Coordinates of C-alpha atoms and ligand atoms in Angstrom, one line a residue:
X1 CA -15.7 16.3 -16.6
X2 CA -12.5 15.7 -17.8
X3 CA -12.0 13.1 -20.9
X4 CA -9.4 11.8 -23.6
X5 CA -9.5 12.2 -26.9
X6 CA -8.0 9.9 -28.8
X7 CA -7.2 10.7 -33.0
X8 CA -6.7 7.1 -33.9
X9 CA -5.4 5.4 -36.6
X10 CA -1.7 5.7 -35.7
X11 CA 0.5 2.9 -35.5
X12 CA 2.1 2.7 -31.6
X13 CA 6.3 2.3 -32.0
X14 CA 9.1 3.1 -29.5
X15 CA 9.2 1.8 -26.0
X16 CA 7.3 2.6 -22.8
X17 CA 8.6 1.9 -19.1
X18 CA 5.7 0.5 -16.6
X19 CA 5.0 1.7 -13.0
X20 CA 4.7 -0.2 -10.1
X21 CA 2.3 -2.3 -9.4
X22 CA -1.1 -1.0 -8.1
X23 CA -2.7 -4.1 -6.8
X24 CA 0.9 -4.4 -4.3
X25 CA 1.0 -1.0 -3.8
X26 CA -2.8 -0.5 -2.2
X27 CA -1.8 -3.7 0.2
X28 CA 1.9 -2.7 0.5
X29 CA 0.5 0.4 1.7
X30 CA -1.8 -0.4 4.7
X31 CA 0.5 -3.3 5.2
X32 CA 3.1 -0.6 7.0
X33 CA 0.1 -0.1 9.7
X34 CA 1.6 -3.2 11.5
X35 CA 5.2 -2.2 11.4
X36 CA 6.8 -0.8 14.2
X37 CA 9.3 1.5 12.5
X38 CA 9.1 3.8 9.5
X39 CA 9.4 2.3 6.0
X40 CA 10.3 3.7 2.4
X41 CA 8.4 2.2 -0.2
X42 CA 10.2 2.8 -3.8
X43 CA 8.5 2.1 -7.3
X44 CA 5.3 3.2 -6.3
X45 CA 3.3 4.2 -9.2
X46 CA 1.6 7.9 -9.2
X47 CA -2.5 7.1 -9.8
X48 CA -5.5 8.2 -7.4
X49 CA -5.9 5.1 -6.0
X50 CA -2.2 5.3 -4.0
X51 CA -3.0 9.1 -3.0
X52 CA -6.5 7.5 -1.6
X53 CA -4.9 4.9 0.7
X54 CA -2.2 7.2 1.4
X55 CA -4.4 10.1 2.7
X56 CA -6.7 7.5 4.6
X57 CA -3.0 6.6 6.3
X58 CA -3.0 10.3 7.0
X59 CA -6.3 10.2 8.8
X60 CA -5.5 7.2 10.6
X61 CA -2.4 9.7 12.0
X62 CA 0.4 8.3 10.1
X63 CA 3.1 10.3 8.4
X64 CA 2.6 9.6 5.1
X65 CA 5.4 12.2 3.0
X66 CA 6.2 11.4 -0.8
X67 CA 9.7 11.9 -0.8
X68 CA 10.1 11.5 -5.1
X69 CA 8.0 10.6 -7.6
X70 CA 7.8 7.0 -7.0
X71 CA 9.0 6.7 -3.6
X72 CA 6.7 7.0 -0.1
X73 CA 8.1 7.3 3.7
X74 CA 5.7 6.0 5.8
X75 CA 5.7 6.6 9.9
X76 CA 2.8 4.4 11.4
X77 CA 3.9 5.1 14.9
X78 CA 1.4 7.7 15.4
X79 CA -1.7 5.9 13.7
X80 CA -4.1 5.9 17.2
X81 CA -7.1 4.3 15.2
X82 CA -8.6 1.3 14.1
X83 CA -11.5 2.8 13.1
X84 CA -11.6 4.0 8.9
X85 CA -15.1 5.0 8.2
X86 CA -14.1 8.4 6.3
X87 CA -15.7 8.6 2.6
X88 CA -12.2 8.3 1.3
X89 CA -12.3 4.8 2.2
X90 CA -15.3 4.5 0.9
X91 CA -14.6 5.4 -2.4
X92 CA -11.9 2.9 -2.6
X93 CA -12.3 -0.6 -3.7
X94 CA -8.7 -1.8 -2.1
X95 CA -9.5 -0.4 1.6
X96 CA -10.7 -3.9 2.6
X97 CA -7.0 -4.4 3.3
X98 CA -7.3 -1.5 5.7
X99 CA -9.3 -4.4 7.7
X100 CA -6.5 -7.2 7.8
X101 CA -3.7 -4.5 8.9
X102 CA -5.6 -2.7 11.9
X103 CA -6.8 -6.1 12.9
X104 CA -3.1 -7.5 12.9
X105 CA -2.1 -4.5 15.0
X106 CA -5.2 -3.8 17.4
X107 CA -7.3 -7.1 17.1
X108 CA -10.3 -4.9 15.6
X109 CA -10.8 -2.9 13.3
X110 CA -14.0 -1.3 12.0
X111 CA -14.1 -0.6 8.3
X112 CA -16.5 1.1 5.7
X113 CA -17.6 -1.4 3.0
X114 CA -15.4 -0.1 -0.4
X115 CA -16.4 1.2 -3.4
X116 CA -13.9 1.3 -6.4
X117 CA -14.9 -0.2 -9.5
X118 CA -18.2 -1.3 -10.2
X119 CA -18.0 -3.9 -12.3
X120 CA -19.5 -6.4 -10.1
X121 CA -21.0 -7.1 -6.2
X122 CA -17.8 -8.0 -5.4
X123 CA -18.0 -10.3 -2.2
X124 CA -15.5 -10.5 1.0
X125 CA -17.3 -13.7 2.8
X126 CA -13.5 -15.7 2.2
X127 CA -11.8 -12.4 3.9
X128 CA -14.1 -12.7 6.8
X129 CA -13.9 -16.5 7.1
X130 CA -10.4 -16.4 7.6
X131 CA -10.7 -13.6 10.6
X132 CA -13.1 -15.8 12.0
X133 CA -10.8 -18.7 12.2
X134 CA -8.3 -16.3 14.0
X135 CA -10.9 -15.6 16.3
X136 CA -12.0 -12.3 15.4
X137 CA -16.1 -11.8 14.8
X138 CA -17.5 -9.7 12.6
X139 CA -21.1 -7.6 12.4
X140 CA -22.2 -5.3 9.5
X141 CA -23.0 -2.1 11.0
X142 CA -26.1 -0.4 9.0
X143 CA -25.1 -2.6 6.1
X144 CA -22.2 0.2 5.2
X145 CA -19.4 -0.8 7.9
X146 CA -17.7 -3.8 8.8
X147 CA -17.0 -3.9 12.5
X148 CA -14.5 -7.3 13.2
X149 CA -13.0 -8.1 16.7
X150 CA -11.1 -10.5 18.7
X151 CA -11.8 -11.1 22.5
X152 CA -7.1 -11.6 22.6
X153 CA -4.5 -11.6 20.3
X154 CA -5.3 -13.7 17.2
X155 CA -4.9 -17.1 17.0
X156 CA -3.3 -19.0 14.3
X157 CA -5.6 -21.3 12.5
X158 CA -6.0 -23.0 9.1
X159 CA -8.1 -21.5 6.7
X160 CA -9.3 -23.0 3.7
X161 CA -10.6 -20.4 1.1
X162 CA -13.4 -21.9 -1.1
X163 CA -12.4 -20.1 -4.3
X164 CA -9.2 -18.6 -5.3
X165 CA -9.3 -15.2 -3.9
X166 CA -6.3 -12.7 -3.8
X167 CA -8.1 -10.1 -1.5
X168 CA -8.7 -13.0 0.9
X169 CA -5.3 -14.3 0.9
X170 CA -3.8 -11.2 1.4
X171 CA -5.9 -10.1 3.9
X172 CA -5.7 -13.1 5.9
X173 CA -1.8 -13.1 6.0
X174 CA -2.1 -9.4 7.2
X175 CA -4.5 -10.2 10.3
X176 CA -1.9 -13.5 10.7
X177 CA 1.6 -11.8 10.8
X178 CA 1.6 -10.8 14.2
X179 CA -0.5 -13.5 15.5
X180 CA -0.2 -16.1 18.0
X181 CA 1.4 -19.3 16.4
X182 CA 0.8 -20.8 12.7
X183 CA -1.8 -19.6 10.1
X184 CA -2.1 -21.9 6.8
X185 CA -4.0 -20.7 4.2
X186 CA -5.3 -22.8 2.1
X187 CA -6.3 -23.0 -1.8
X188 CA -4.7 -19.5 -1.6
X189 CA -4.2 -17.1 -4.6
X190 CA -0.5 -16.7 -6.4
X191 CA -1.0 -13.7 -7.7
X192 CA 2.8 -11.9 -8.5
X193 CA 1.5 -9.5 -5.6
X194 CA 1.0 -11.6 -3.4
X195 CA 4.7 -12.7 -3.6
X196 CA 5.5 -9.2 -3.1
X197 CA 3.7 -8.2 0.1
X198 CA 4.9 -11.9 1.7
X199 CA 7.9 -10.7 0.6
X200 CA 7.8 -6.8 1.8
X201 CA 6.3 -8.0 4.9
X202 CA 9.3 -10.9 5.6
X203 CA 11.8 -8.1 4.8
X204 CA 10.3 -6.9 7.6
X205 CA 10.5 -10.0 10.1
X206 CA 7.8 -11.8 9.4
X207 CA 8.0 -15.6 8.7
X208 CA 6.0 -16.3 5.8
X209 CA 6.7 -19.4 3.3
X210 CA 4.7 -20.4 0.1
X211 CA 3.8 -17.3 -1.1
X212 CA 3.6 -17.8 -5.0
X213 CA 2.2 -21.7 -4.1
X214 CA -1.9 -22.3 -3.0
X215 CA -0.3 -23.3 0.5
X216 CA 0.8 -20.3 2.4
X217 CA 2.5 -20.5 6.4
X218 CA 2.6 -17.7 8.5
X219 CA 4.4 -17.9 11.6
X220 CA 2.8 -14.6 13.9
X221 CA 5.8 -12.8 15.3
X222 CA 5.9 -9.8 17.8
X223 CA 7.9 -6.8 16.3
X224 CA 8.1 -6.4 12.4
X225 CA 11.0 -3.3 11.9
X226 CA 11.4 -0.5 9.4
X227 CA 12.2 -1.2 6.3
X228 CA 12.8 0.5 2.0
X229 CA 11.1 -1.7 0.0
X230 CA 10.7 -2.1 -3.9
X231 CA 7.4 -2.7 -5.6
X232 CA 7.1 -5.2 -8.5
X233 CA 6.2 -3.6 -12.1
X234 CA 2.3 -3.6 -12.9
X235 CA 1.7 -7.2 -14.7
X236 CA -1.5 -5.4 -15.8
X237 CA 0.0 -2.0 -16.9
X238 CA 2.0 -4.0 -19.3
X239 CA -0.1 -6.3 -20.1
X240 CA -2.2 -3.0 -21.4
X241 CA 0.7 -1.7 -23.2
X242 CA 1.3 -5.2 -25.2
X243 CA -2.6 -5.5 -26.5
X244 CA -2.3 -1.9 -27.8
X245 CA 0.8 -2.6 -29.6
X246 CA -0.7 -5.0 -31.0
X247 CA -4.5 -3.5 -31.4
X248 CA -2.2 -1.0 -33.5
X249 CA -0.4 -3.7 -35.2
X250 CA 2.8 -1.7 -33.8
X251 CA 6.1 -2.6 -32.3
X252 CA 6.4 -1.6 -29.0
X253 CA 9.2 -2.4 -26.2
X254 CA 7.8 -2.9 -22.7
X255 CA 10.5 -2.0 -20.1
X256 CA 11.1 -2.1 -16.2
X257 CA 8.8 -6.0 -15.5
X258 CA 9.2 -9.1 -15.1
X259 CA 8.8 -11.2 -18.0
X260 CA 7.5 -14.1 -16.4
X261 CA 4.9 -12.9 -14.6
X262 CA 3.5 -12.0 -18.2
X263 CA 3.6 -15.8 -19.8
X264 CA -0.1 -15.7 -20.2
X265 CA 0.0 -12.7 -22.0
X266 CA 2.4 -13.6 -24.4
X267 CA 1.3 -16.7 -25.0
X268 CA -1.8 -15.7 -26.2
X269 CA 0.0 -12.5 -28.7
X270 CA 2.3 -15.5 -30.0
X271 CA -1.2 -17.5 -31.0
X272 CA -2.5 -14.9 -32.7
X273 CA 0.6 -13.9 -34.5
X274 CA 2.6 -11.0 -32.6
X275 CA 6.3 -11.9 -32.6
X276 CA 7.5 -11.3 -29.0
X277 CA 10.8 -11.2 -27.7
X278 CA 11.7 -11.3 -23.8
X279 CA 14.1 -10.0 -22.1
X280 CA 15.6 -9.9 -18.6
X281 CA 13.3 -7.1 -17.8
X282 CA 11.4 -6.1 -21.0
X283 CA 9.3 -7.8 -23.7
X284 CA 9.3 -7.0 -27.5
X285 CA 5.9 -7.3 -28.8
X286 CA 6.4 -6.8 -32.8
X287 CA 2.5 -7.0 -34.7
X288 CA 3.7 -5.5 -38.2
X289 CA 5.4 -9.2 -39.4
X290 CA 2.0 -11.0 -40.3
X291 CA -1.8 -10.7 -40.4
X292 CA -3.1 -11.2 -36.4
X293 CA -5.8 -14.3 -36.3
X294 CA -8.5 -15.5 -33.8
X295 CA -7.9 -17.4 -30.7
X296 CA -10.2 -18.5 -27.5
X297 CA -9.2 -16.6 -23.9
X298 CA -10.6 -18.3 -20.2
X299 CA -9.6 -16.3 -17.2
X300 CA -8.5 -17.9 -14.2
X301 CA -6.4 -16.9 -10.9
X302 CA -2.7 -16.7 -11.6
X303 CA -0.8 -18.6 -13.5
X304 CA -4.0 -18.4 -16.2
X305 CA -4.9 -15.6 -18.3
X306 CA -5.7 -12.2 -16.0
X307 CA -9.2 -11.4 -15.7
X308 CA -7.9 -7.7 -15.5
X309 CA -6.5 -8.3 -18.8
X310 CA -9.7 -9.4 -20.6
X311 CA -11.2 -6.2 -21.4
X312 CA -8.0 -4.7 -23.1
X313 CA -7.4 -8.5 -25.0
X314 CA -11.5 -8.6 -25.7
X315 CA -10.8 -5.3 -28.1
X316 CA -7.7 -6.5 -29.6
X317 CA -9.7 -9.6 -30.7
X318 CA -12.6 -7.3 -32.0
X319 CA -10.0 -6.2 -34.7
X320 CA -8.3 -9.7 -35.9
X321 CA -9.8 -11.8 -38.6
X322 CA -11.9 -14.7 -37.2
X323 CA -14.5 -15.3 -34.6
X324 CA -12.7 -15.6 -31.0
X325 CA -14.5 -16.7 -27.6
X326 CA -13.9 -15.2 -24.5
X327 CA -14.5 -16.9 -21.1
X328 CA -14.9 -14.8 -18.0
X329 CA -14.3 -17.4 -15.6
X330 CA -13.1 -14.6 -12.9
X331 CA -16.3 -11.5 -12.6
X332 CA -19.2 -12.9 -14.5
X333 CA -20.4 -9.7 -14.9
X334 CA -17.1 -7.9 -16.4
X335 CA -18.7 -7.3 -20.0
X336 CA -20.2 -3.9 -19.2
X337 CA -17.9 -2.3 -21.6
X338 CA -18.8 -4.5 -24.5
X339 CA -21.8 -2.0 -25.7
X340 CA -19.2 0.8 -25.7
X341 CA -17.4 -1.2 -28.2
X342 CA -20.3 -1.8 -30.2
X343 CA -21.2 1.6 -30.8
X344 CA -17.4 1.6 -32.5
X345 CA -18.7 -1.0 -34.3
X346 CA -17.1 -4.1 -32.9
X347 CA -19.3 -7.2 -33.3
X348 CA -19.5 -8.8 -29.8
X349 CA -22.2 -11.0 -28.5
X350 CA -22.3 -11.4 -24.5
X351 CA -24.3 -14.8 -23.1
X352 CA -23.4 -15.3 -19.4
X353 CA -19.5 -15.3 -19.1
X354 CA -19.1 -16.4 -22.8
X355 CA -18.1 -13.1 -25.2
X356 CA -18.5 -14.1 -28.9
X357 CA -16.0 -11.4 -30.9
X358 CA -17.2 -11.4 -34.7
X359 CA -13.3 -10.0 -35.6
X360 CA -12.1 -8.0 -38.7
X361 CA -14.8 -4.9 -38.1
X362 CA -13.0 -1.6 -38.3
X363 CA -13.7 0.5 -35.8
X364 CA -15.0 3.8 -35.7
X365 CA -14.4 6.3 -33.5
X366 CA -17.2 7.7 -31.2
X367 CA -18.1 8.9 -27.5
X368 CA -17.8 6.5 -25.2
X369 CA -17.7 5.8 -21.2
X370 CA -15.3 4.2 -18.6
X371 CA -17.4 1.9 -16.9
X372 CA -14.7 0.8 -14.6
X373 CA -10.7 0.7 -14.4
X374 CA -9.5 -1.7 -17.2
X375 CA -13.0 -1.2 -19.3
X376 CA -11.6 2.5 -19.8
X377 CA -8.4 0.9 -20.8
X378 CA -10.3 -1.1 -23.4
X379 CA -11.8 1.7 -24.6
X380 CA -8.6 3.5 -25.1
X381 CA -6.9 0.6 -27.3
X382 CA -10.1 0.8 -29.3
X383 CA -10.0 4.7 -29.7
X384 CA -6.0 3.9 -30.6
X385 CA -6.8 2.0 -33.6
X386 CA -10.0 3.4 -34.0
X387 CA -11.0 6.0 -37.7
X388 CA -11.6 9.2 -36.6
X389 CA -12.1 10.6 -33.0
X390 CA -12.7 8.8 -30.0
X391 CA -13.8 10.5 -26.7
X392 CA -13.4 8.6 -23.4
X393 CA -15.2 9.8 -20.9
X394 CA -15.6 9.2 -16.8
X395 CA -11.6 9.1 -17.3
X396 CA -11.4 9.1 -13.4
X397 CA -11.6 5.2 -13.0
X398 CA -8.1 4.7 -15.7
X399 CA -6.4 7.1 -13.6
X400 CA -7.1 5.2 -10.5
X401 CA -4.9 2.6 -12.3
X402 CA -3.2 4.0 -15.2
X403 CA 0.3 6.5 -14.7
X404 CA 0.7 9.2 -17.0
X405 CA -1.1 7.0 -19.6
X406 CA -1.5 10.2 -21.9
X407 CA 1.9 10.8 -22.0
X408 CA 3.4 7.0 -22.3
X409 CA 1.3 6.5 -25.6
X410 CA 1.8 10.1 -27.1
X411 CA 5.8 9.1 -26.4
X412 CA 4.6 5.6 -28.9
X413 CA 3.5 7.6 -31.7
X414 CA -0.1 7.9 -30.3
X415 CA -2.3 11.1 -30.9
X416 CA -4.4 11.5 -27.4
X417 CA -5.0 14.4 -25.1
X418 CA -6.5 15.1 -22.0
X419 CA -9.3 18.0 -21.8
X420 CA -11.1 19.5 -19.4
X421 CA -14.5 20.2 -20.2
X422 CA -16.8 23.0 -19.0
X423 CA -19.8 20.9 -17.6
X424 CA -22.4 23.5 -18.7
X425 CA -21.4 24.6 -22.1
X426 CA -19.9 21.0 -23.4
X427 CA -16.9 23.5 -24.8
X428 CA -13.4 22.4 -24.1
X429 CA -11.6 24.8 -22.0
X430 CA -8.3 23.8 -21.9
X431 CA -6.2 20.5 -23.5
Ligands
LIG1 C1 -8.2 -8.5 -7.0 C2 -7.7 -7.4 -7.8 C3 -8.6 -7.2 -9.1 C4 -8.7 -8.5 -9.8 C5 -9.0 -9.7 -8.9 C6 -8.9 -11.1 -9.6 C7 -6.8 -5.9 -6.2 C8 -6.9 -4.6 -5.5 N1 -7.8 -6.2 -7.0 O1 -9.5 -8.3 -6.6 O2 -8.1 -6.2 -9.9 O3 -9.7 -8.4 -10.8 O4 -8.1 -9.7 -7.8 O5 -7.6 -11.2 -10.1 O6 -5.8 -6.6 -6.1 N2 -14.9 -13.9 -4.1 C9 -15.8 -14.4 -3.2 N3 -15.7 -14.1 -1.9 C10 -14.6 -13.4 -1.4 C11 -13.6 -13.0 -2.3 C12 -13.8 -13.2 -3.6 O7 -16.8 -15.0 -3.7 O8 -14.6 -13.3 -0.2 C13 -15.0 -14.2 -5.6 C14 -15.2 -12.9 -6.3 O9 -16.6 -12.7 -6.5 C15 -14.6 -13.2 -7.7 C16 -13.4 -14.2 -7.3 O10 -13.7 -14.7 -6.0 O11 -15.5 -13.9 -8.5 C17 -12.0 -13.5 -7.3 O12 -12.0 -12.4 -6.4 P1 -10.7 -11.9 -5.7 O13 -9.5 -12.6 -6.2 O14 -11.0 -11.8 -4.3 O15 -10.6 -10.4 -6.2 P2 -10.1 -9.1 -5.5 O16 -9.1 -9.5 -4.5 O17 -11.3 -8.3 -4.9

């Protein structure tokens, strides 16, 4: 029962470093289940989604210590499993890449279907296509767990994925690191994280080229050895920070990333009038020089316009002059926080993956619900520039995402808290 609440109305200013990124982080993670020695994984951001896959490494019979922070020594000499059926994987979208990493170790694995956000069904056909041309089958046991096994080792194979999927792509490169002989993926994903884990998992012997292209080579190899490893910032984390700096009509520095993974981003704060500045490892996004105007979004895989940036963007729009269109070319469904925004009076019309913003309304604050990770991010930016109070509620999904989020905008000027609420009696307990 715990919430934010958000006084809004005040401009965002000063500068905010970003975490590590989540979507390497949860395949990083498992990714250490095929290596033969311990590993150190550094920049890992704090949320509940890297406890989740961390404990689960626990149960698997890893040693799983955080040693600072941001930093994680992992041991998987002990894990004796390949079975991860526990309700903590359950309740994690990610844990499908628990699949790809026992298979590459044990040539099965038997998985519970994840949960996670709920935007969407969110299929894993392409993940278990490209087991299948390894030579692993797969049966869903009582529709809930996915059981996937190979008769031998894997067997290199080409794999063409019919869409763009990262969850596939990394998957598949997980099952084909130790393999026999060459995998090629196909009309892969080239996600920044997907650069990373090629990269975390060469670092540790493995010969993978392309990652970052839509042609990716793995060469299997026998022994992959320990490791400390550095996680790239969270694209999406900073692509947050940059819409509420501008959803504020602030001036806000965003440290510790990469710039370029963030072109689409910036591109589209440029159109609509945000001066922005980039630096070797920051980005100045300045919204107090001149009136923000309209402009039209599509998502698409990486290099286009992240579909886990639409929600936070879709807001931002909701408070510029002009009528913008929004197309969710990614998760058709991802609109769900839309009528949270119109009961803060944005004027948004949803038909199929098209969003229609009617810009300019002033928002109001009001209660309002996470529906799912960056829908509860939207939410916040709209409480942020929002009159009067906004209360976020079913917080739990931003903080599987989202470090210290409280505390980076309160250090921008923001007025938010955290509270606790006592269930029965709707009184705040404690802020
Ligand atoms: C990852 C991200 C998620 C982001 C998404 C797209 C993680 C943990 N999550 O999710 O935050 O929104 O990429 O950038 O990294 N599809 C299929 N069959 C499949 C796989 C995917 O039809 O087997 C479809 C999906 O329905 C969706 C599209 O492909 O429409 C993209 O999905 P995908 O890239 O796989 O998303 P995830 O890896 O699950």
């Amino acid at each position: 029962m715990e919430k934010y609440v958000i006084n809004g109305g005040k401009v965002l200013d000063g500068e905010v470093t970003i975490s590590g990124a989540k979507n390497a982080a949860v395949a990083i993670i498992p990714a250490v289940i095929l290596c033969d020695e311990p590993c150190r994984i550094e920049n890992i951001p704090n949320i509940s989604d890297v406890s989740l896959i961390g404990r689960i490494l626990q149960q698997l019979g890893a040693e799983v210590k955080r040693i600072d922070k941001s930093t994680l020594y992992i041991d998987p000499r002990m894990i004796n499993s390949h079975v991860a059926t526990t309700d903590l994987v359950r309740g994690m979208r990610a844990s499908y890449y628990l699949l790809g990493a026992l298979l590459g170790r044990y040539n099965k694995a038997k998985v519970a279907l994840p949960g996670g956000c709920n935007f969407c069904a969110r299929p894993i056909d392409q993940h278990l296509k490209g087991f299948a041309a390894l030579g692993a089958r797969h049966e869903l046991v009582n529709g809930a767990i996915i059981d996937v096994k190979a008769d031998s080792r894997l067997q290199g194979n080409s794999v063409y994925l019919d869409m763009v999927s990262v969850g596939a792509t990394m998957n598949i490169m997980l099952a084909a690191v130790k393999a026999e002989g060459l995998t090629v993926i196909e009309n892969a994903a080239k996600e920044p994280h997907i650069v990373d884990l090629a990269n975390f998992l060469n670092s540790m012997g493995a010969q993978i080229r392309g990652a970052g292209t839509d042609v990716i080579k793995i060469r299997g190899v026998d022994y992959l050895h320990g490791v400390t490893y550095s996680i790239i910032p969270d694209q999406i984390e900073a692509g947050t920070y940059m819409c509420a700096a501008a959803a504020t009509r602030g001036r806000v520095l965003v440290k510790n990333i990469t710039p370029k993974h963030l072109d689409s981003i910036t591109a589209k704060l440029r159109e609509i009038g945000c001066e922005i500045k980039e630096y070797d490892e920051a980005i100045l996004v300045d919204a107090t020089k001149k009136p923000l105007t309209r402009c039209n979004i599509k998502t698409m895989p990486h290099p286009g316009f992240p579909t886990d940036c639409q929600p936070q963007f879709t807001t931002l729009l909701a408070t510029v002059n002009g009528t913008s269109i929004v197309n969710e070319n990614v998760w058709e469904t991802r609109y769900q926080y839309v009528s949270e925004l119109t009961l803060m009076g944005a004027h948004i019309s949803v038909e199929g993956r098209l969003a229609i913003i009617e810009g300019g309304s002033k928002l109001k604050g009001a209660p309002v619900k996470a529906t799912d990770l960056r829908a509860g991010a939207a939410l916040v930016i709209a409480g942020l520039c929002a009159d009067g109070v906004t209360e976020v509620g079913s917080i739990q999904y931003i903080e599987r995402g989202y470090e210290n989020i409280t505390e980076k905008l309160r250090a921008l000027g923001a007025d938010i808290k955290k509270v606790y609420k006592d269930e029965s009696s709707d009184n705040v307990l404690r802020a």
